[in-house]
Amino acid sequence: MANRWGYRDLGFGIGLRSVHFQHILEKQPPIDWFEVLSENYMDTGGRPLHVLDQVAERYPLVLHGVSLSVGSKDPVNLEYLKKLKSLAARVKANWVSDHLCWCGITGLNTHDLLPMPYTTEALRHTIERVKIIQDVLERPIALENASTYLEFAASTWPESEFLAALAEEADCGILLDVNNVYVSSYNHGFDPKAYIDRIPRDRVVQMHLAGHTNKGTHIIDTHNDYVIDSVWELYKYAHRRLGGVATLLEWDANIPSFTIVHGEALKARKLREQEDLSGVTATPELDEVPAYGD
Amino acid sequence: MATNPGLEKIQRWMQACILNQGTAEEAIASDAAQAAIPADQARDVVLPSKTLSSLERLDVYRDMYLLRMEEALSIDYPSLKHFLGENEFMRLVARYVDVYPSRSYTLNRLGDHLCEFIATLDDMPRKDFCLDLACLEYALTWVFDAGETPPMTTEQVKAVPPDAWEHARLKPVEAFRLLAFEYPVSRYAGAVDEENPFPRIARKKTWVVAYRANYNLHRMDLTQPAYELLSALAAGKTMGEAIESVMIRKWRPAVKEAHLFEWFRDWMAEGFFQSVELGVTTAV
């Protein structure tokens, strides 16, 4: 099922990483698309931007940021948005995404994706900020469910319902990170399939897959390894639920060769093709997403 | 007990706890954290899981913070990290971000104040050497990210009438930095390898130009006269003024015309200059 904006299913992509620059420019591999870390290209006039321009000529790109800090109580950073908008236009980004999180307050940046308390106050605040951000960017953004390692006692919403309500009220998209659903479900003890069931199908524009590090007592979203079987199973479930959605394989640390990373992304294609051939139908549409006033 | 102190207090509290470099108990008891949420209520803010207490869950974020800062700075200051070693470099990072936490949306700017911070330290081993090394590596990050300006072509140089050079002003490309050091840090950074992991260090004034050509970073060692000549040109002096003040008044007879010819030939070949202004109004 297509998303409500008509963003096409780009297929199976990987992150654009500097260690792969030479391979990409020389070999021009047959990869569907790349995801670009926005902040790496917003303040440089050097080689990374030069390579990005060349990659953008040949491959579909999306921008994915980590500093939008959409849930912070700090004012919206208009200077950041101006640069992001300029970059998106430069590379003709298919869409722009970031995370449902906050990164800092009082002008500081921890450079982490810090968890939100899922309260009505936080939801109302974040809805307004997303609307401002989208007005400035003149396009909808997609927000990713980040891996989280703690929960606040103040929370009155399940994360999935908070995200769904935010997307509906702010009219934004969702980047469903399947690995993050798994990681957070492990850390907090919720049912990952029930989480996916609450995500409005027509708002999902992209999915992420990644490896992680299991510490026993908790899992950290490290993006430094292959995707584990349980996450592949969850991806199959998400595909059955949501249909064909652009899928990205994240590998950001201990990065192996382009071929290995791309190969991991292509596993997702194979799984999806197997699911489609098996003729498994999508689950019935669930009840309406609760509005935040409920 | 206030389990919902409000979004802003939660964020101020959590950030204060993350930035605090003590234990979790010390963090929640810090002035910054207690300004948002009193310590006796802190453990009620975060729910425990089946496997971790509330403070242990908070520690997951606290532990990652310094590691992330160290990782970012080690990318920009690899030679400094190599010289100091992992433990001492991490100690420097911890002290540095305590004074200069990030205020930018990009980690690329995290090290902007590292040189000035090192200059304030009283207990740093080989401080002057480390300061020079840090300043070199900071300059390299700056040059790496500078805007791209195409260098002058051979044809553009040849187009300048010979008698116009005296009053011409050469403008360096944007990705260009002139550096003066008390130590030969550029040579040190280039000399470190597996067979020579810790080259000998001796104080000796050196001069370097860091620049970018074809999007690749380069360093060129300079003599002091060459450095002063380039500095005069970069400051906007005409060729005649630069040569007279640096060469004729100061360095004659040590530096001869042949040196000048070689320097300009090499500098043009490396693409140091983006344009030349002839007289007052005409640019080539």
Coordinates of C-alpha atoms in Angstrom, one line a residue:
Chain A
M1 CA 0.0 0.0 0.0
A2 CA 1.4 3.4 -0.9
N3 CA 1.9 6.0 1.8
R4 CA -0.4 9.0 1.7
W5 CA 2.1 11.3 0.0
G6 CA 2.7 8.9 -2.9
Y7 CA 6.4 8.5 -2.0
R8 CA 7.5 5.6 -4.1
D9 CA 9.0 2.4 -2.7
L10 CA 12.7 3.0 -3.5
G11 CA 13.6 -0.6 -2.9
F12 CA 16.6 -1.6 -0.8
G13 CA 19.3 0.9 0.2
I14 CA 22.2 1.4 2.5
G15 CA 23.7 4.4 4.2
L16 CA 26.2 6.5 2.2
R17 CA 29.5 6.1 4.2
S18 CA 32.9 7.7 3.4
V19 CA 34.6 4.3 3.6
H20 CA 32.6 3.3 0.5
F21 CA 33.1 6.5 -1.5
Q22 CA 35.8 5.2 -3.7
H23 CA 33.9 1.9 -4.4
I24 CA 30.7 3.8 -5.3
L25 CA 32.4 6.3 -7.6
E26 CA 34.5 3.7 -9.4
K27 CA 32.2 0.7 -9.6
Q28 CA 28.8 2.5 -9.7
P29 CA 27.2 -0.5 -8.1
P30 CA 23.6 -1.4 -8.9
I31 CA 22.1 -0.3 -5.6
D32 CA 18.5 1.1 -5.4
W33 CA 19.2 4.1 -3.2
F34 CA 21.3 5.7 -0.4
E35 CA 20.4 7.3 2.9
V36 CA 22.5 10.3 3.7
L37 CA 23.3 11.6 7.2
S38 CA 22.2 15.2 6.9
E39 CA 24.6 16.7 9.4
N40 CA 27.7 15.3 7.7
Y41 CA 27.0 17.4 4.6
M42 CA 25.5 20.6 5.9
D43 CA 28.6 22.4 7.0
T44 CA 31.3 21.2 4.6
G45 CA 32.5 22.4 1.2
G46 CA 35.1 19.6 0.9
R47 CA 35.3 16.1 -0.5
P48 CA 32.2 14.7 1.2
L49 CA 30.0 17.2 -0.5
H50 CA 31.8 16.7 -3.8
V51 CA 31.1 13.0 -3.6
L52 CA 27.5 13.5 -2.5
D53 CA 26.9 15.7 -5.6
Q54 CA 28.1 12.9 -7.8
V55 CA 26.2 10.2 -6.0
A56 CA 23.0 12.4 -6.2
E57 CA 23.3 12.5 -10.0
R58 CA 23.1 8.8 -10.3
Y59 CA 21.1 7.4 -7.3
P60 CA 17.9 8.3 -5.4
L61 CA 18.8 9.8 -2.0
V62 CA 17.0 10.5 1.2
L63 CA 18.2 12.6 4.1
H64 CA 18.3 11.2 7.6
G65 CA 19.3 13.5 10.5
V66 CA 20.2 13.1 14.1
S67 CA 20.0 16.6 15.4
L68 CA 16.5 17.8 14.7
S69 CA 15.7 17.3 18.4
V70 CA 12.1 17.4 17.5
G71 CA 10.9 16.9 21.1
S72 CA 13.2 19.4 22.9
K73 CA 11.8 22.3 24.9
D74 CA 14.5 24.5 23.2
P75 CA 13.2 26.7 20.4
V76 CA 13.3 25.2 16.9
N77 CA 16.7 25.8 15.4
L78 CA 15.9 27.8 12.3
E79 CA 19.6 28.0 11.1
Y80 CA 19.7 24.2 11.1
L81 CA 16.4 24.0 9.2
K82 CA 17.6 26.5 6.6
K83 CA 20.7 24.4 6.0
L84 CA 18.7 21.2 5.9
K85 CA 16.3 22.6 3.4
S86 CA 19.1 23.8 1.2
L87 CA 20.8 20.4 1.3
A88 CA 17.5 18.6 0.6
A89 CA 17.0 20.7 -2.5
R90 CA 20.6 20.2 -3.6
V91 CA 20.4 16.5 -3.6
K92 CA 16.8 16.3 -4.6
A93 CA 16.1 14.3 -1.5
N94 CA 13.1 12.0 -1.9
W95 CA 12.2 12.7 1.7
V96 CA 13.7 14.0 4.9
S97 CA 13.7 12.1 8.2
D98 CA 14.9 12.3 11.8
H99 CA 13.9 10.7 15.1
L100 CA 11.2 11.0 17.7
C101 CA 13.5 12.1 20.5
W102 CA 15.3 15.1 21.9
C103 CA 19.1 15.7 21.8
G104 CA 19.6 18.5 24.3
I105 CA 18.2 21.6 26.0
T106 CA 19.5 25.0 27.0
G107 CA 21.4 25.2 23.8
L108 CA 23.5 22.1 24.4
N109 CA 23.6 18.9 22.3
T110 CA 24.4 15.5 23.8
H111 CA 24.5 14.1 20.3
D112 CA 22.3 11.2 21.5
L113 CA 18.7 10.3 20.7
L114 CA 17.2 10.9 24.1
P115 CA 13.9 9.3 25.1
M116 CA 10.7 11.3 25.4
P117 CA 8.3 11.0 28.3
Y118 CA 5.2 9.9 26.5
T119 CA 2.8 12.4 28.1
T120 CA 0.1 14.4 26.6
E121 CA 2.1 17.6 27.3
A122 CA 5.0 16.1 25.4
L123 CA 2.8 15.0 22.5
R124 CA 1.1 18.4 22.2
H125 CA 4.5 20.1 22.3
T126 CA 6.1 17.8 19.7
I127 CA 3.1 18.1 17.4
E128 CA 3.5 21.9 17.3
R129 CA 7.2 21.7 16.7
V130 CA 6.8 19.2 13.8
K131 CA 4.3 21.5 12.2
I132 CA 6.7 24.4 12.4
I133 CA 9.5 22.3 11.1
Q134 CA 7.4 21.1 8.2
D135 CA 6.3 24.6 7.4
V136 CA 9.9 25.8 7.2
L137 CA 11.1 22.8 5.2
E138 CA 8.0 23.0 3.0
R139 CA 7.7 19.2 3.0
P140 CA 6.5 16.5 5.5
I141 CA 9.2 14.8 7.5
A142 CA 9.4 11.2 8.6
L143 CA 10.1 10.5 12.3
E144 CA 11.9 7.3 13.3
N145 CA 11.2 5.4 16.5
A146 CA 14.6 5.5 18.3
S147 CA 15.9 2.7 20.4
T148 CA 15.4 3.7 24.0
Y149 CA 17.0 2.4 27.2
L150 CA 14.8 3.9 29.9
E151 CA 11.2 4.7 30.4
F152 CA 9.8 7.6 32.4
A153 CA 7.3 7.1 35.2
A154 CA 5.4 10.1 33.8
S155 CA 4.5 8.4 30.6
T156 CA 0.8 7.7 30.0
W157 CA 1.0 6.7 26.4
P158 CA 2.5 3.6 24.9
E159 CA 5.3 4.7 22.6
S160 CA 3.6 3.2 19.5
E161 CA 0.4 5.1 20.2
F162 CA 2.3 8.3 20.9
L163 CA 4.1 8.0 17.6
A164 CA 0.9 7.2 15.7
A165 CA -1.0 10.1 17.3
L166 CA 2.0 12.5 16.6
A167 CA 2.0 11.4 12.9
E168 CA -1.7 11.9 12.5
E169 CA -2.0 15.2 14.3
A170 CA 1.2 16.8 12.8
D171 CA 0.5 15.1 9.5
C172 CA 4.0 13.7 9.3
G173 CA 5.5 10.4 8.1
I174 CA 7.0 7.5 10.0
L175 CA 10.3 5.8 9.5
L176 CA 9.7 2.4 11.1
D177 CA 12.9 1.1 12.5
V178 CA 12.2 -2.6 12.9
N179 CA 15.5 -3.2 14.8
N180 CA 14.7 -0.4 17.2
V181 CA 11.2 -1.9 17.8
Y182 CA 13.0 -5.1 18.7
V183 CA 15.6 -3.4 20.9
S184 CA 13.1 -1.3 22.7
S185 CA 10.7 -4.2 23.2
Y186 CA 13.6 -6.2 24.8
N187 CA 14.6 -3.3 27.0
H188 CA 11.0 -2.4 28.1
G189 CA 9.2 -5.7 27.9
F190 CA 6.5 -5.0 25.3
D191 CA 5.3 -7.0 22.4
P192 CA 7.0 -5.9 19.2
K193 CA 4.3 -7.1 16.9
A194 CA 1.7 -5.3 18.9
Y195 CA 3.8 -2.2 18.5
I196 CA 3.9 -2.6 14.7
D197 CA 0.1 -3.2 14.7
R198 CA -0.4 0.3 16.1
I199 CA 1.6 2.1 13.4
P200 CA -0.7 3.7 10.8
R201 CA 0.1 1.9 7.5
D202 CA -0.3 4.9 5.2
R203 CA 2.2 7.0 7.2
V204 CA 5.1 4.7 6.9
V205 CA 7.5 5.9 4.2
Q206 CA 10.6 3.8 5.1
M207 CA 11.9 1.0 7.2
H208 CA 15.2 0.5 8.8
L209 CA 17.1 -2.7 9.6
A210 CA 20.3 -3.0 11.6
G211 CA 22.4 -5.1 13.9
H212 CA 22.7 -4.4 17.6
T213 CA 24.7 -5.5 20.7
N214 CA 23.0 -7.6 23.3
K215 CA 24.4 -6.9 26.8
G216 CA 22.1 -9.4 28.5
T217 CA 20.4 -7.0 30.8
H218 CA 19.6 -4.7 27.8
I219 CA 20.4 -4.2 24.1
I220 CA 22.2 -1.3 22.6
D221 CA 21.4 -0.1 19.1
T222 CA 25.0 -0.2 17.8
H223 CA 24.5 -0.7 14.0
N224 CA 27.8 -2.6 14.0
D225 CA 26.8 -6.1 12.9
Y226 CA 24.5 -8.3 10.8
V227 CA 20.8 -8.3 11.4
I228 CA 19.7 -11.1 13.8
D229 CA 17.1 -13.7 12.9
S230 CA 14.5 -12.3 15.3
V231 CA 14.7 -8.9 13.6
W232 CA 14.3 -10.5 10.2
E233 CA 11.2 -12.3 11.5
L234 CA 9.9 -9.0 12.7
Y235 CA 10.7 -7.4 9.4
K236 CA 8.6 -10.1 7.6
Y237 CA 5.8 -9.3 10.0
A238 CA 6.1 -5.6 9.3
H239 CA 6.0 -6.2 5.6
R240 CA 2.9 -8.4 5.9
R241 CA 1.3 -5.6 7.8
L242 CA 2.5 -2.6 5.9
G243 CA 3.2 -3.8 2.4
G244 CA 6.2 -2.8 0.2
V245 CA 8.1 0.1 1.9
A246 CA 11.5 1.4 1.1
T247 CA 13.9 -0.4 3.3
L248 CA 17.4 0.6 4.5
L249 CA 20.1 -1.5 6.0
E250 CA 22.1 0.6 8.6
W251 CA 25.7 -0.3 9.3
D252 CA 27.5 2.6 10.9
A253 CA 30.3 1.1 13.0
N254 CA 32.9 -1.6 12.2
I255 CA 31.7 -1.0 8.6
P256 CA 32.7 -3.9 6.3
S257 CA 33.0 -3.7 2.5
F258 CA 30.3 -2.2 0.4
T259 CA 29.5 -5.7 -1.0
I260 CA 28.9 -7.1 2.5
V261 CA 26.7 -4.2 3.6
H262 CA 24.7 -4.3 0.3
G263 CA 24.4 -8.0 0.6
E264 CA 22.7 -7.6 3.9
A265 CA 20.3 -5.1 2.4
L266 CA 19.5 -7.6 -0.4
K267 CA 18.5 -10.2 2.2
A268 CA 15.6 -7.9 2.9
R269 CA 14.6 -8.0 -0.8
K270 CA 14.8 -11.8 -0.8
L271 CA 12.6 -12.1 2.3
R272 CA 10.1 -9.7 0.9
E273 CA 9.9 -11.6 -2.4
Q274 CA 9.4 -14.8 -0.5
E275 CA 6.6 -13.2 1.5
D276 CA 5.0 -11.8 -1.6
L277 CA 5.1 -15.2 -3.3
S278 CA 3.6 -16.9 -0.3
G279 CA 0.5 -14.7 -0.8
V280 CA 0.2 -13.8 2.9
T281 CA -2.5 -11.1 3.0
A282 CA -2.2 -8.0 5.1
T283 CA -3.9 -8.0 8.5
P284 CA -7.2 -6.1 8.7
E285 CA -7.0 -2.4 9.4
L286 CA -7.1 -1.7 13.1
D287 CA -9.2 0.8 15.0
E288 CA -8.6 4.5 14.5
V289 CA -5.5 6.0 16.1
P290 CA -6.5 7.7 19.4
A291 CA -6.3 11.4 19.3
Y292 CA -4.1 13.0 22.0
G293 CA -7.0 14.5 23.8
D294 CA -8.3 11.0 24.7
Chain B
M1 CA 6.4 12.2 44.9
A2 CA 6.6 14.1 41.6
T3 CA 6.8 11.4 38.9
N4 CA 5.7 13.9 36.3
P5 CA 7.6 17.1 36.9
G6 CA 6.9 18.2 33.3
L7 CA 8.7 17.9 30.0
E8 CA 11.2 20.7 30.5
K9 CA 12.3 19.6 34.0
I10 CA 12.7 16.1 32.9
Q11 CA 14.9 17.2 30.0
R12 CA 17.0 19.6 32.1
W13 CA 17.4 16.9 34.7
M14 CA 18.3 14.1 32.3
Q15 CA 20.8 16.3 30.4
A16 CA 22.4 17.4 33.7
C17 CA 22.8 13.8 34.8
I18 CA 24.3 12.8 31.4
L19 CA 26.8 15.6 31.4
N20 CA 27.9 15.0 35.0
Q21 CA 31.0 12.9 35.1
G22 CA 30.6 11.4 38.6
T23 CA 28.6 8.4 39.5
A24 CA 24.9 8.2 38.9
E25 CA 24.3 9.0 42.6
E26 CA 26.6 12.0 42.3
A27 CA 24.9 13.1 39.1
I28 CA 21.4 13.1 40.5
A29 CA 22.7 15.0 43.6
S30 CA 24.5 17.6 41.5
D31 CA 23.3 21.2 41.6
A32 CA 22.4 21.2 38.0
A33 CA 20.2 18.1 38.3
Q34 CA 18.6 19.2 41.5
A35 CA 17.7 22.5 40.0
A36 CA 15.2 20.5 38.0
I37 CA 14.3 17.5 40.1
P38 CA 15.4 17.1 43.8
A39 CA 17.7 14.1 44.4
D40 CA 15.2 12.5 46.7
Q41 CA 12.7 12.3 43.9
A42 CA 15.1 11.4 41.1
R43 CA 14.8 7.6 41.4
D44 CA 11.1 7.9 40.8
V45 CA 11.5 9.7 37.5
V46 CA 12.8 6.7 35.6
L47 CA 11.1 3.3 35.9
P48 CA 13.3 0.3 36.6
S49 CA 13.2 -2.6 34.2
K50 CA 13.2 -6.3 35.1
T51 CA 17.0 -6.3 34.8
L52 CA 18.2 -2.8 35.6
S53 CA 17.5 -0.3 38.3
S54 CA 16.4 3.2 37.4
L55 CA 19.9 4.6 37.9
E56 CA 21.4 1.8 35.9
R57 CA 19.1 2.6 33.0
L58 CA 20.2 6.3 33.3
D59 CA 23.8 5.1 33.3
V60 CA 23.3 3.5 29.8
Y61 CA 23.0 7.1 28.4
R62 CA 25.6 8.5 30.7
D63 CA 28.2 5.9 29.8
M64 CA 27.7 6.5 26.1
Y65 CA 28.1 10.2 26.3
L66 CA 31.8 10.4 26.9
L67 CA 32.5 7.5 24.6
R68 CA 30.7 9.4 21.8
M69 CA 32.7 12.6 22.5
E70 CA 36.0 10.7 22.6
E71 CA 35.1 9.0 19.3
A72 CA 34.3 12.3 17.6
L73 CA 37.5 14.0 18.8
S74 CA 39.7 11.1 18.0
I75 CA 38.6 11.4 14.4
D76 CA 39.8 15.0 14.3
Y77 CA 42.8 14.6 16.5
P78 CA 44.3 11.2 15.7
S79 CA 48.0 12.3 16.1
L80 CA 47.2 13.9 19.5
K81 CA 45.5 10.8 20.6
H82 CA 48.4 8.7 19.4
F83 CA 50.9 10.9 21.3
L84 CA 48.9 11.0 24.5
G85 CA 47.7 7.4 24.5
E86 CA 44.2 6.3 24.9
N87 CA 43.8 6.9 28.7
E88 CA 45.4 10.4 28.7
F89 CA 43.4 11.4 25.6
M90 CA 40.2 10.3 27.2
R91 CA 41.1 12.2 30.3
L92 CA 41.7 15.3 28.1
V93 CA 38.3 14.7 26.4
A94 CA 36.5 14.5 29.7
R95 CA 38.0 17.7 31.0
Y96 CA 37.4 19.5 27.7
V97 CA 33.7 18.6 27.2
D98 CA 33.1 19.5 30.9
V99 CA 34.1 23.1 30.0
Y100 CA 33.1 23.1 26.3
P101 CA 30.0 20.8 25.9
S102 CA 28.7 20.7 22.3
R103 CA 26.5 23.6 21.3
S104 CA 26.3 22.7 17.7
Y105 CA 24.1 20.3 15.7
T106 CA 27.2 18.7 14.3
L107 CA 30.0 16.9 16.1
N108 CA 32.4 18.4 13.6
R109 CA 32.4 21.5 15.7
L110 CA 33.1 19.8 19.0
G111 CA 36.9 20.4 18.9
D112 CA 36.7 24.1 18.0
H113 CA 38.0 25.2 21.4
L114 CA 40.4 22.4 22.1
C115 CA 43.5 24.4 21.3
E116 CA 42.6 27.2 23.6
F117 CA 41.6 24.7 26.3
I118 CA 44.9 22.9 26.1
A119 CA 46.7 26.3 26.5
T120 CA 45.0 26.8 29.9
L121 CA 46.1 23.4 31.3
D122 CA 48.9 23.3 33.9
D123 CA 49.3 19.6 34.2
M124 CA 49.5 18.4 30.6
P125 CA 52.6 16.4 29.6
R126 CA 54.6 18.1 26.9
K127 CA 51.9 20.8 26.8
D128 CA 53.6 23.0 24.2
F129 CA 54.1 20.1 21.8
C130 CA 50.5 19.0 22.3
L131 CA 49.2 22.5 21.7
D132 CA 51.0 22.7 18.4
L133 CA 49.8 19.2 17.4
A134 CA 46.2 20.1 18.3
C135 CA 46.4 23.4 16.4
L136 CA 47.8 21.5 13.3
E137 CA 45.0 19.0 13.4
Y138 CA 42.4 21.6 14.0
A139 CA 43.6 23.5 10.9
L140 CA 43.4 20.3 8.9
T141 CA 39.8 19.8 9.8
W142 CA 39.1 23.4 8.9
V143 CA 40.8 23.0 5.5
F144 CA 39.0 19.7 4.9
D145 CA 35.6 21.4 5.3
A146 CA 36.4 24.7 3.7
G147 CA 34.6 25.7 0.5
E148 CA 35.9 24.7 -2.8
T149 CA 37.4 27.4 -5.0
P150 CA 39.0 26.4 -8.3
P151 CA 42.7 27.4 -8.4
M152 CA 44.1 29.6 -11.1
T153 CA 45.0 27.9 -14.4
T154 CA 48.3 28.1 -16.2
E155 CA 46.5 30.2 -18.9
Q156 CA 45.3 32.7 -16.3
V157 CA 48.8 33.1 -15.0
K158 CA 50.3 33.5 -18.4
A159 CA 47.7 36.1 -19.2
V160 CA 49.2 38.5 -16.6
P161 CA 51.5 41.0 -18.4
P162 CA 55.0 40.6 -16.9
D163 CA 55.2 44.3 -15.8
A164 CA 51.8 43.9 -14.0
W165 CA 53.0 41.5 -11.4
E166 CA 54.5 44.1 -9.1
H167 CA 51.1 45.6 -8.4
A168 CA 49.2 42.3 -8.5
R169 CA 47.4 40.8 -5.5
L170 CA 47.2 37.0 -5.3
K171 CA 44.2 35.6 -3.5
P172 CA 44.6 32.2 -1.9
V173 CA 42.0 29.5 -2.4
E174 CA 39.5 29.1 0.5
A175 CA 40.9 25.8 1.7
F176 CA 44.3 27.3 2.7
R177 CA 45.9 27.9 6.1
L178 CA 49.3 29.1 7.1
L179 CA 50.7 27.8 10.4
A180 CA 53.7 28.6 12.6
F181 CA 54.8 26.2 15.3
E182 CA 57.4 25.8 18.1
Y183 CA 57.7 22.1 17.3
P184 CA 58.0 20.2 14.0
V185 CA 54.5 18.7 14.4
S186 CA 53.8 18.3 10.7
R187 CA 56.9 16.2 10.4
Y188 CA 55.9 14.3 13.5
A189 CA 52.5 13.5 12.2
G190 CA 53.9 12.3 9.0
A191 CA 56.7 10.3 10.6
V192 CA 54.5 8.1 12.8
D193 CA 54.1 4.6 11.5
E194 CA 54.3 1.0 12.7
E195 CA 58.0 1.0 12.5
N196 CA 58.4 4.3 14.2
P197 CA 55.4 4.8 16.5
F198 CA 57.0 7.5 18.6
P199 CA 59.4 9.7 16.6
R200 CA 61.8 11.8 18.6
I201 CA 60.5 15.3 19.5
A202 CA 62.8 18.3 19.8
R203 CA 61.7 21.9 19.9
K204 CA 62.3 23.6 16.6
K205 CA 60.3 26.3 15.0
T206 CA 58.6 25.2 11.8
W207 CA 56.2 26.7 9.3
V208 CA 53.6 24.9 7.3
V209 CA 50.8 25.5 4.8
A210 CA 47.8 23.2 4.9
Y211 CA 45.7 23.2 1.8
R212 CA 43.4 21.2 -0.4
A213 CA 44.0 20.2 -4.0
N214 CA 41.5 18.1 -5.9
Y215 CA 39.6 17.6 -2.6
N216 CA 42.7 16.0 -1.0
L217 CA 44.3 17.4 2.1
H218 CA 48.0 18.3 1.9
R219 CA 50.7 19.9 4.0
M220 CA 53.8 21.6 2.7
D221 CA 56.7 22.6 5.0
L222 CA 57.9 26.1 4.4
T223 CA 61.0 28.0 5.3
Q224 CA 60.4 31.1 7.5
P225 CA 61.0 33.5 4.5
A226 CA 58.5 31.5 2.4
Y227 CA 56.0 31.5 5.2
E228 CA 56.3 35.3 5.7
L229 CA 56.0 35.9 2.0
L230 CA 52.9 33.8 1.7
S231 CA 51.5 35.5 4.8
A232 CA 52.0 38.9 3.3
L233 CA 50.3 37.8 0.1
A234 CA 47.4 36.2 2.0
A235 CA 47.0 39.5 3.9
G236 CA 46.4 41.3 0.6
K237 CA 49.8 42.9 -0.1
T238 CA 50.8 43.3 -3.7
M239 CA 53.5 41.1 -5.0
G240 CA 55.9 44.1 -5.0
E241 CA 55.1 45.0 -1.4
A242 CA 55.3 41.4 -0.2
I243 CA 58.6 40.7 -1.9
E244 CA 60.1 44.0 -0.7
S245 CA 59.1 43.7 2.9
V246 CA 59.9 40.1 3.3
M247 CA 62.7 39.5 1.0
I248 CA 64.5 42.7 0.4
R249 CA 64.3 44.3 3.8
K250 CA 64.6 41.1 6.0
W251 CA 66.0 38.1 4.3
R252 CA 68.5 39.4 1.7
P253 CA 71.0 37.9 0.8
A254 CA 69.9 34.5 2.2
V255 CA 67.1 34.3 -0.2
K256 CA 67.7 34.8 -3.9
E257 CA 65.6 35.3 -7.0
A258 CA 66.0 31.6 -7.8
H259 CA 64.3 30.8 -4.5
L260 CA 61.4 33.1 -5.4
F261 CA 61.0 31.5 -8.8
E262 CA 61.0 28.0 -7.3
W263 CA 58.5 29.0 -4.6
F264 CA 56.0 30.6 -7.0
R265 CA 56.4 27.8 -9.5
D266 CA 55.6 25.2 -6.7
W267 CA 52.8 27.3 -5.2
M268 CA 51.1 27.8 -8.5
A269 CA 51.5 24.1 -9.3
E270 CA 49.9 23.2 -6.0
G271 CA 46.9 25.5 -6.7
F272 CA 47.4 27.9 -3.8
F273 CA 45.8 30.8 -5.5
Q274 CA 42.3 31.3 -6.9
S275 CA 42.8 34.6 -8.6
V276 CA 45.1 37.5 -9.2
E277 CA 44.0 41.2 -9.1
L278 CA 45.9 43.5 -11.4
G279 CA 46.2 47.1 -10.1
V280 CA 43.0 48.2 -8.4
T281 CA 40.1 46.9 -10.4
T282 CA 41.1 44.2 -12.9
A283 CA 40.9 40.5 -11.8
V284 CA 42.1 37.6 -13.8

